[in-house]
Amino acid sequence: MKQLVEVAYRSLAKHGEELCGDAVLVRTTPHSLIVGLSDGLGSGVKAHILATLTTTIAVNMLEKGETIDEVVETLADTLPECQVRHLAYATFSVLVVTNGRHAYLVEYDNPPLILVRGGEVVRLPMVERETRGRTLRECEFELEQGDYMVLVSDGYVHAGVGGLYKLGWGWQNLATAVQRWAGTGEDAYQLTSALAHTCLRLYGGRPGDDATAVGMKVRQPIEATILTGPPSSPALDRQVVERFMAAKGQKVICGGTTAQVVARETGRTLQVQLALPGPSTAGRRERIPPTAHLEGVDLVTEGIITLSKAVERLQAAETFHDLPPANDGATALARVLLQADVLHFMVGDAINPYQLADVVRGKPMRQVYLEELISQLQARGKVVSVEHL
């Protein structure tokens, strides 16, 4: 059974600073995931730059297949030690996951990764070794469905020091909090949001240090197939519709003509539903074309206008949790796209004489909006494939 690691993170900047001195970099490919967390020495802009350099160097080198020793050597040559405290300019944790199952973890001066499996906190068998004068902790392990993992910077461990917790929240109390939250079965985004809320409360709303949490959940991937535009030749209609209806996961049709083709080939009735108002903008409700119902298809929307509005929804939201509480076609489409991990676009190339072309790029507007949607989805680490019909 396929599985993947869902990732979300939240950072709190030290009180009085505009930028958080921690940095997170997540790199996703069809077969691997690399998550890097770094805590820059000090706080503010300088710490943020140092942490960003550290995560960028580490993730890029590991993605290219270079060893952690080569990474540490490059970091040591790039970021010299603090001359006053003789400390490295940034700590780091990097988790590399292959095919959603095999994990390699390396930590340098960061709090240990928290792993909750089957409702219990699991201590990983970390092995320490020295390289270039730095003590690394390493471990390889297999991931299981339902695992929760959390990486944090030390701002979380120190939260509440001198207050509710004399010595700070501490790793064990933090691990217990993750353990309790894992029992809810919620996603990584909600986990990190809950941890950030608690951390901020322990600091009394004024964080005494930069604090970052990276939450991860191992689960099955969510798949979606989007069919938009009739095939280039009517002779392909039946074959395309059969493949679309047999696809795994959620099925979405964008376009009235496309929906009619699917209804005809399946012998099912297409029922147009009452148009629902879109979100309010400047006191005015957006006018979004109505959706339709077709048995066996999860969502049926109009084409160009809905696609253009879905682009706007994605531009304004990082995850589906950020979408407005509306059920219009554009919001519903954006919700499907943001919830899915693996998306396949089946794009019909039939020429529509009524379709406007983009003046600058000379392309049909549907293609322009699709390219923008796909670009935004790929930027979020989603696996996207496109097939022209």
Short mmCIF file of C-alpha atoms in Angstrom, two decimals:
data_model
loop_
_atom_site.label_atom_id
_atom_site.label_comp_id
_atom_site.label_asym_id
_atom_site.label_seq_id
_atom_site.Cartn_x
_atom_site.Cartn_y
_atom_site.Cartn_z
CA MET A 1 0.00 0.00 0.00
CA LYS A 2 1.34 3.42 -0.96
CA GLN A 3 1.95 5.96 1.76
CA LEU A 4 3.38 9.45 2.04
CA VAL A 5 4.45 11.93 4.68
CA GLU A 6 2.22 14.97 5.06
CA VAL A 7 4.19 18.01 6.26
CA ALA A 8 3.18 21.32 7.84
CA TYR A 9 5.14 23.84 9.90
CA ARG A 10 4.64 26.99 11.95
CA SER A 11 7.22 29.48 13.23
CA LEU A 12 7.02 32.03 16.03
CA ALA A 13 9.50 34.91 15.96
CA LYS A 14 11.15 36.07 19.17
CA HIS A 15 9.24 38.99 20.68
CA GLY A 16 10.44 42.25 19.17
CA GLU A 17 11.84 40.65 16.00
CA GLU A 18 10.22 40.84 12.58
CA LEU A 19 11.82 37.66 11.23
CA CYS A 20 12.07 34.25 12.86
CA GLY A 21 15.67 33.07 13.25
CA ASP A 22 14.65 29.51 12.29
CA ALA A 23 14.19 28.22 8.75
CA VAL A 24 12.39 25.23 7.25
CA LEU A 25 12.82 23.81 3.75
CA VAL A 26 10.67 21.00 2.37
CA ARG A 27 11.62 19.36 -0.93
CA THR A 28 9.27 16.83 -2.54
CA THR A 29 9.83 14.60 -5.56
CA PRO A 30 7.70 11.68 -6.83
CA HIS A 31 9.86 9.25 -4.82
CA SER A 32 11.37 11.21 -1.93
CA LEU A 33 10.83 13.86 0.70
CA ILE A 34 13.51 15.95 2.40
CA VAL A 35 12.66 18.14 5.39
CA GLY A 36 15.27 20.50 6.82
CA LEU A 37 14.95 22.58 10.00
CA SER A 38 17.68 24.97 11.13
CA ASP A 39 18.00 27.31 14.12
CA GLY A 40 20.31 30.24 13.42
CA LEU A 41 22.50 31.53 16.25
CA GLY A 42 20.81 34.47 17.95
CA SER A 43 17.60 35.89 16.52
CA GLY A 44 16.26 38.26 13.89
CA VAL A 45 17.48 38.86 10.35
CA LYS A 46 21.04 37.54 10.80
CA ALA A 47 19.86 34.30 12.40
CA HIS A 48 17.22 33.86 9.69
CA ILE A 49 19.80 34.24 6.92
CA LEU A 50 22.16 31.75 8.58
CA ALA A 51 19.36 29.23 9.12
CA THR A 52 18.14 29.64 5.54
CA LEU A 53 21.65 29.07 4.18
CA THR A 54 21.97 25.95 6.32
CA THR A 55 18.69 24.35 5.22
CA THR A 56 19.29 25.26 1.57
CA ILE A 57 22.80 23.80 1.48
CA ALA A 58 21.83 20.66 3.40
CA VAL A 59 18.66 19.87 1.45
CA ASN A 60 20.17 20.62 -1.97
CA MET A 61 23.27 18.50 -1.34
CA LEU A 62 21.35 15.55 0.09
CA GLU A 63 18.91 15.69 -2.81
CA LYS A 64 21.87 15.35 -5.19
CA GLY A 65 23.02 12.24 -3.34
CA GLU A 66 25.94 13.72 -1.43
CA THR A 67 26.72 12.43 2.06
CA ILE A 68 26.00 14.16 5.35
CA ASP A 69 29.76 14.39 5.93
CA GLU A 70 30.08 16.41 2.73
CA VAL A 71 27.18 18.58 3.90
CA VAL A 72 28.82 19.25 7.26
CA GLU A 73 32.14 20.01 5.56
CA THR A 74 30.45 22.53 3.26
CA LEU A 75 28.57 24.13 6.16
CA ALA A 76 31.75 24.34 8.23
CA ASP A 77 33.57 26.06 5.36
CA THR A 78 30.63 28.35 4.59
CA LEU A 79 29.48 29.31 8.09
CA PRO A 80 32.43 29.83 10.47
CA GLU A 81 32.13 29.41 14.22
CA CYS A 82 31.11 32.25 16.49
CA GLN A 83 34.42 33.66 17.74
CA VAL A 84 32.96 34.57 21.14
CA ARG A 85 31.11 31.39 22.12
CA HIS A 86 32.88 28.97 19.76
CA LEU A 87 29.52 27.65 18.56
CA ALA A 88 28.38 26.79 15.03
CA TYR A 89 26.33 29.56 13.50
CA ALA A 90 23.33 27.25 13.00
CA THR A 91 21.99 23.92 14.23
CA PHE A 92 20.01 21.59 11.98
CA SER A 93 17.80 18.52 11.68
CA VAL A 94 17.22 16.80 8.34
CA LEU A 95 14.80 13.97 7.61
CA VAL A 96 15.03 12.13 4.28
CA VAL A 97 12.15 9.79 3.38
CA THR A 98 12.31 7.46 0.37
CA ASN A 99 9.12 6.08 -1.20
CA GLY A 100 7.14 7.11 1.86
CA ARG A 101 8.68 4.36 3.98
CA HIS A 102 12.43 4.40 4.58
CA ALA A 103 13.62 7.31 6.71
CA TYR A 104 17.09 8.69 7.42
CA LEU A 105 17.37 11.26 10.22
CA VAL A 106 20.38 13.38 11.12
CA GLU A 107 20.44 15.96 13.92
CA TYR A 108 23.03 18.48 15.00
CA ASP A 109 22.38 20.33 18.28
CA ASN A 110 18.59 20.39 17.77
CA PRO A 111 16.04 18.70 20.08
CA PRO A 112 15.41 15.03 19.14
CA LEU A 113 12.64 14.17 16.71
CA ILE A 114 9.39 13.13 18.39
CA LEU A 115 7.85 9.95 16.95
CA VAL A 116 4.42 8.74 18.06
CA ARG A 117 3.42 5.29 16.81
CA GLY A 118 0.35 3.36 17.90
CA GLY A 119 -0.36 5.95 20.58
CA GLU A 120 3.09 5.63 22.17
CA VAL A 121 6.17 7.85 22.08
CA VAL A 122 8.97 5.87 20.41
CA ARG A 123 12.62 6.55 21.20
CA LEU A 124 14.70 6.13 18.08
CA PRO A 125 18.06 4.30 18.36
CA MET A 126 20.22 7.30 17.51
CA VAL A 127 23.93 6.76 16.91
CA GLU A 128 26.38 9.57 17.71
CA ARG A 129 29.56 10.24 15.76
CA GLU A 130 32.01 13.08 15.19
CA THR A 131 32.71 14.80 11.89
CA ARG A 132 34.63 18.05 11.45
CA GLY A 133 34.45 18.62 15.21
CA ARG A 134 30.66 18.37 15.30
CA THR A 135 28.67 15.64 17.02
CA LEU A 136 25.95 14.26 14.76
CA ARG A 137 23.08 11.98 15.81
CA GLU A 138 21.89 9.62 13.07
CA CYS A 139 19.26 6.94 12.62
CA GLU A 140 17.59 4.93 9.86
CA PHE A 141 14.11 3.51 10.42
CA GLU A 142 10.95 2.40 8.63
CA LEU A 143 7.78 4.48 8.73
CA GLU A 144 4.35 3.02 9.36
CA GLN A 145 0.87 4.20 8.43
CA GLY A 146 -0.45 6.53 11.14
CA ASP A 147 2.96 7.62 12.46
CA TYR A 148 3.21 11.21 13.71
CA MET A 149 6.57 12.99 13.78
CA VAL A 150 7.55 16.43 15.05
CA LEU A 151 10.79 18.37 14.68
CA VAL A 152 11.23 21.49 16.83
CA SER A 153 13.79 24.19 17.46
CA ASP A 154 14.83 24.72 21.09
CA GLY A 155 12.40 27.63 21.46
CA TYR A 156 9.72 24.99 22.05
CA VAL A 157 11.70 23.17 24.72
CA HIS A 158 12.30 26.46 26.60
CA ALA A 159 8.69 27.72 26.37
CA GLY A 160 7.22 28.63 29.76
CA VAL A 161 10.59 28.79 31.56
CA GLY A 162 10.24 30.53 34.89
CA GLY A 163 6.46 30.41 34.57
CA LEU A 164 4.20 27.39 34.31
CA TYR A 165 7.32 25.24 33.88
CA LYS A 166 10.34 26.32 35.91
CA LEU A 167 12.76 24.78 33.42
CA GLY A 168 10.60 25.22 30.34
CA TRP A 169 8.12 22.98 28.55
CA GLY A 170 10.82 20.36 28.04
CA TRP A 171 11.10 17.62 25.45
CA GLN A 172 9.17 15.01 27.45
CA ASN A 173 6.18 17.29 28.11
CA LEU A 174 6.19 18.32 24.46
CA ALA A 175 6.29 14.66 23.38
CA THR A 176 3.34 13.93 25.67
CA ALA A 177 1.39 16.78 24.07
CA VAL A 178 2.10 15.34 20.60
CA GLN A 179 1.09 11.89 21.84
CA ARG A 180 -2.27 13.19 23.05
CA TRP A 181 -2.89 15.13 19.85
CA ALA A 182 -2.03 12.09 17.70
CA GLY A 183 -4.99 10.35 19.31
CA THR A 184 -7.34 12.74 17.49
CA GLY A 185 -6.20 11.51 14.08
CA GLU A 186 -6.09 15.09 12.76
CA ASP A 187 -3.71 16.22 10.03
CA ALA A 188 -0.21 17.73 10.28
CA TYR A 189 -1.48 21.29 9.78
CA GLN A 190 -3.83 21.08 12.76
CA LEU A 191 -1.10 19.45 14.86
CA THR A 192 1.41 22.25 14.25
CA SER A 193 -1.29 24.90 14.75
CA ALA A 194 -2.18 23.40 18.13
CA LEU A 195 1.48 23.20 19.18
CA ALA A 196 2.11 26.81 18.11
CA HIS A 197 -0.95 28.00 20.06
CA THR A 198 0.23 26.22 23.22
CA CYS A 199 3.81 27.44 22.81
CA LEU A 200 2.68 31.05 22.41
CA ARG A 201 0.46 30.73 25.48
CA LEU A 202 3.35 29.35 27.55
CA TYR A 203 5.41 32.38 26.54
CA GLY A 204 2.56 34.65 27.64
CA GLY A 205 2.14 35.87 24.07
CA ARG A 206 5.72 37.21 23.99
CA PRO A 207 8.09 34.44 22.78
CA GLY A 208 11.47 34.64 24.48
CA ASP A 209 13.10 32.75 21.60
CA ASP A 210 12.39 31.79 18.02
CA ALA A 211 10.24 28.66 18.02
CA THR A 212 9.44 26.40 15.07
CA ALA A 213 7.56 23.11 14.87
CA VAL A 214 7.44 20.83 11.82
CA GLY A 215 4.58 18.35 12.07
CA MET A 216 4.39 15.21 9.92
CA LYS A 217 1.82 12.47 9.51
CA VAL A 218 2.27 9.24 7.55
CA ARG A 219 -0.86 8.36 5.58
CA GLN A 220 -2.17 7.14 2.26
CA PRO A 221 -1.92 9.67 -0.57
CA ILE A 222 -5.07 11.44 -1.74
CA GLU A 223 -5.48 11.24 -5.51
CA ALA A 224 -7.60 13.32 -7.87
CA THR A 225 -8.21 13.31 -11.62
CA ILE A 226 -9.41 16.47 -13.38
CA LEU A 227 -10.96 16.25 -16.85
CA THR A 228 -11.31 19.55 -18.68
CA GLY A 229 -12.12 20.10 -22.34
CA PRO A 230 -13.43 17.54 -24.88
CA PRO A 231 -10.87 15.35 -26.68
CA SER A 232 -9.40 16.61 -29.95
CA SER A 233 -11.51 14.09 -31.89
CA PRO A 234 -15.03 12.84 -31.06
CA ALA A 235 -13.75 9.36 -31.89
CA LEU A 236 -11.77 9.48 -28.62
CA ASP A 237 -14.75 10.38 -26.43
CA ARG A 238 -15.68 6.88 -25.26
CA GLN A 239 -12.10 5.81 -24.55
CA VAL A 240 -11.32 9.01 -22.60
CA VAL A 241 -14.54 8.83 -20.56
CA GLU A 242 -13.96 5.16 -19.68
CA ARG A 243 -10.45 5.95 -18.45
CA PHE A 244 -11.66 8.95 -16.49
CA MET A 245 -14.45 7.03 -14.77
CA ALA A 246 -12.01 4.22 -13.88
CA ALA A 247 -9.48 6.59 -12.29
CA LYS A 248 -8.67 6.25 -8.59
CA GLY A 249 -9.56 8.91 -6.04
CA GLN A 250 -11.70 11.96 -6.60
CA LYS A 251 -13.00 12.80 -10.06
CA VAL A 252 -13.59 16.38 -11.22
CA ILE A 253 -14.98 17.73 -14.49
CA CYS A 254 -14.34 21.36 -15.43
CA GLY A 255 -16.43 22.56 -18.37
CA GLY A 256 -20.03 22.29 -19.48
CA THR A 257 -19.29 20.68 -22.85
CA THR A 258 -16.94 18.20 -21.20
CA ALA A 259 -19.63 17.27 -18.67
CA GLN A 260 -22.13 16.70 -21.50
CA VAL A 261 -19.68 14.36 -23.24
CA VAL A 262 -19.25 12.30 -20.04
CA ALA A 263 -23.01 12.23 -19.43
CA ARG A 264 -23.68 11.04 -22.98
CA GLU A 265 -21.03 8.31 -22.94
CA THR A 266 -22.08 7.00 -19.51
CA GLY A 267 -25.81 7.29 -20.19
CA ARG A 268 -26.29 9.26 -16.99
CA THR A 269 -28.26 12.43 -16.34
CA LEU A 270 -26.46 15.74 -15.83
CA GLN A 271 -28.34 17.87 -13.30
CA VAL A 272 -27.43 21.55 -12.96
CA GLN A 273 -27.58 22.70 -9.35
CA LEU A 274 -28.57 26.03 -7.85
CA ALA A 275 -25.73 28.54 -8.10
CA LEU A 276 -24.18 29.24 -4.70
CA PRO A 277 -22.74 32.68 -3.98
CA GLY A 278 -18.99 33.00 -3.73
CA PRO A 279 -17.12 34.73 -0.90
CA SER A 280 -17.83 38.39 -0.26
CA THR A 281 -15.21 40.82 -1.61
CA ALA A 282 -15.44 44.50 -0.64
CA GLY A 283 -19.02 43.90 0.44
CA ARG A 284 -19.99 42.33 -2.91
CA ARG A 285 -20.67 38.67 -3.56
CA GLU A 286 -18.78 36.99 -6.39
CA ARG A 287 -20.89 35.53 -9.17
CA ILE A 288 -19.66 31.98 -9.73
CA PRO A 289 -21.31 29.73 -12.35
CA PRO A 290 -23.36 26.87 -10.89
CA THR A 291 -22.05 23.35 -10.42
CA ALA A 292 -23.80 20.20 -11.62
CA HIS A 293 -24.38 16.67 -10.38
CA LEU A 294 -23.35 13.59 -12.35
CA GLU A 295 -23.43 10.14 -10.78
CA GLY A 296 -19.93 8.77 -10.23
CA VAL A 297 -18.24 12.18 -10.39
CA ASP A 298 -17.34 14.08 -7.22
CA LEU A 299 -17.46 17.61 -8.66
CA VAL A 300 -18.73 19.11 -11.92
CA THR A 301 -18.07 22.79 -12.59
CA GLU A 302 -18.19 25.31 -15.41
CA GLY A 303 -14.92 25.88 -17.24
CA ILE A 304 -13.04 29.14 -17.78
CA ILE A 305 -14.65 31.39 -15.16
CA THR A 306 -14.45 28.72 -12.46
CA LEU A 307 -10.82 27.94 -13.32
CA SER A 308 -9.90 31.63 -13.14
CA LYS A 309 -11.55 31.99 -9.74
CA ALA A 310 -9.89 28.78 -8.51
CA VAL A 311 -6.53 30.34 -9.40
CA GLU A 312 -7.43 33.29 -7.17
CA ARG A 313 -8.41 30.94 -4.34
CA LEU A 314 -5.03 29.19 -4.52
CA GLN A 315 -3.16 32.48 -4.60
CA ALA A 316 -4.85 33.48 -1.33
CA ALA A 317 -4.54 30.13 0.50
CA GLU A 318 -1.56 28.00 1.47
CA THR A 319 -3.65 24.96 2.48
CA PHE A 320 -7.31 24.00 2.20
CA HIS A 321 -7.75 25.15 5.80
CA ASP A 322 -7.22 28.73 4.56
CA LEU A 323 -10.05 28.64 2.02
CA PRO A 324 -13.23 30.65 2.67
CA PRO A 325 -16.20 28.70 4.11
CA ALA A 326 -18.08 28.74 0.81
CA ASN A 327 -19.37 25.92 -1.39
CA ASP A 328 -19.35 27.61 -4.79
CA GLY A 329 -17.70 25.80 -7.70
CA ALA A 330 -14.39 27.68 -7.56
CA THR A 331 -13.92 27.15 -3.82
CA ALA A 332 -14.95 23.49 -4.10
CA LEU A 333 -12.44 23.00 -6.93
CA ALA A 334 -9.67 24.73 -4.97
CA ARG A 335 -10.48 22.53 -1.97
CA VAL A 336 -10.10 19.33 -4.01
CA LEU A 337 -6.81 20.55 -5.50
CA LEU A 338 -5.32 21.55 -2.14
CA GLN A 339 -6.43 18.39 -0.35
CA ALA A 340 -5.00 16.05 -2.99
CA ASP A 341 -1.38 14.92 -3.01
CA VAL A 342 -1.30 13.36 -6.47
CA LEU A 343 -3.18 15.08 -9.30
CA HIS A 344 -3.67 14.01 -12.91
CA PHE A 345 -5.03 16.51 -15.42
CA MET A 346 -6.71 15.10 -18.53
CA VAL A 347 -6.82 18.07 -20.91
CA GLY A 348 -8.91 17.84 -24.05
CA ASP A 349 -7.50 19.69 -27.06
CA ALA A 350 -10.72 20.21 -29.02
CA ILE A 351 -10.82 23.73 -30.45
CA ASN A 352 -13.61 25.89 -29.05
CA PRO A 353 -14.27 28.82 -31.44
CA TYR A 354 -15.86 30.81 -28.61
CA GLN A 355 -12.88 30.47 -26.30
CA LEU A 356 -10.95 33.71 -25.81
CA ALA A 357 -7.19 33.67 -26.26
CA ASP A 358 -4.69 35.39 -24.01
CA VAL A 359 -3.51 38.44 -25.96
CA VAL A 360 0.06 38.35 -24.60
CA ARG A 361 0.75 34.60 -24.69
CA GLY A 362 -1.47 33.66 -27.61
CA LYS A 363 -2.95 30.67 -25.77
CA PRO A 364 -6.57 29.74 -25.00
CA MET A 365 -7.52 31.17 -21.61
CA ARG A 366 -8.34 27.70 -20.31
CA GLN A 367 -4.75 26.63 -20.95
CA VAL A 368 -3.41 29.80 -19.30
CA TYR A 369 -5.43 29.19 -16.13
CA LEU A 370 -4.52 25.50 -16.08
CA GLU A 371 -0.82 26.32 -16.31
CA GLU A 372 -1.14 28.76 -13.42
CA LEU A 373 -3.04 26.20 -11.32
CA ILE A 374 -0.48 23.49 -12.03
CA SER A 375 2.42 25.82 -11.23
CA GLN A 376 0.91 26.70 -7.86
CA LEU A 377 0.21 23.07 -7.02
CA GLN A 378 3.76 22.00 -7.89
CA ALA A 379 5.13 24.83 -5.74
CA ARG A 380 3.28 23.23 -2.82
CA GLY A 381 5.10 19.95 -3.37
CA LYS A 382 2.21 18.11 -5.01
CA VAL A 383 2.85 15.47 -7.66
CA VAL A 384 1.14 16.69 -10.84
CA SER A 385 0.90 15.01 -14.25
CA VAL A 386 -0.75 16.39 -17.40
CA GLU A 387 -2.10 14.42 -20.34
CA HIS A 388 -3.35 16.08 -23.54
CA LEU A 389 -6.16 14.30 -25.32
#
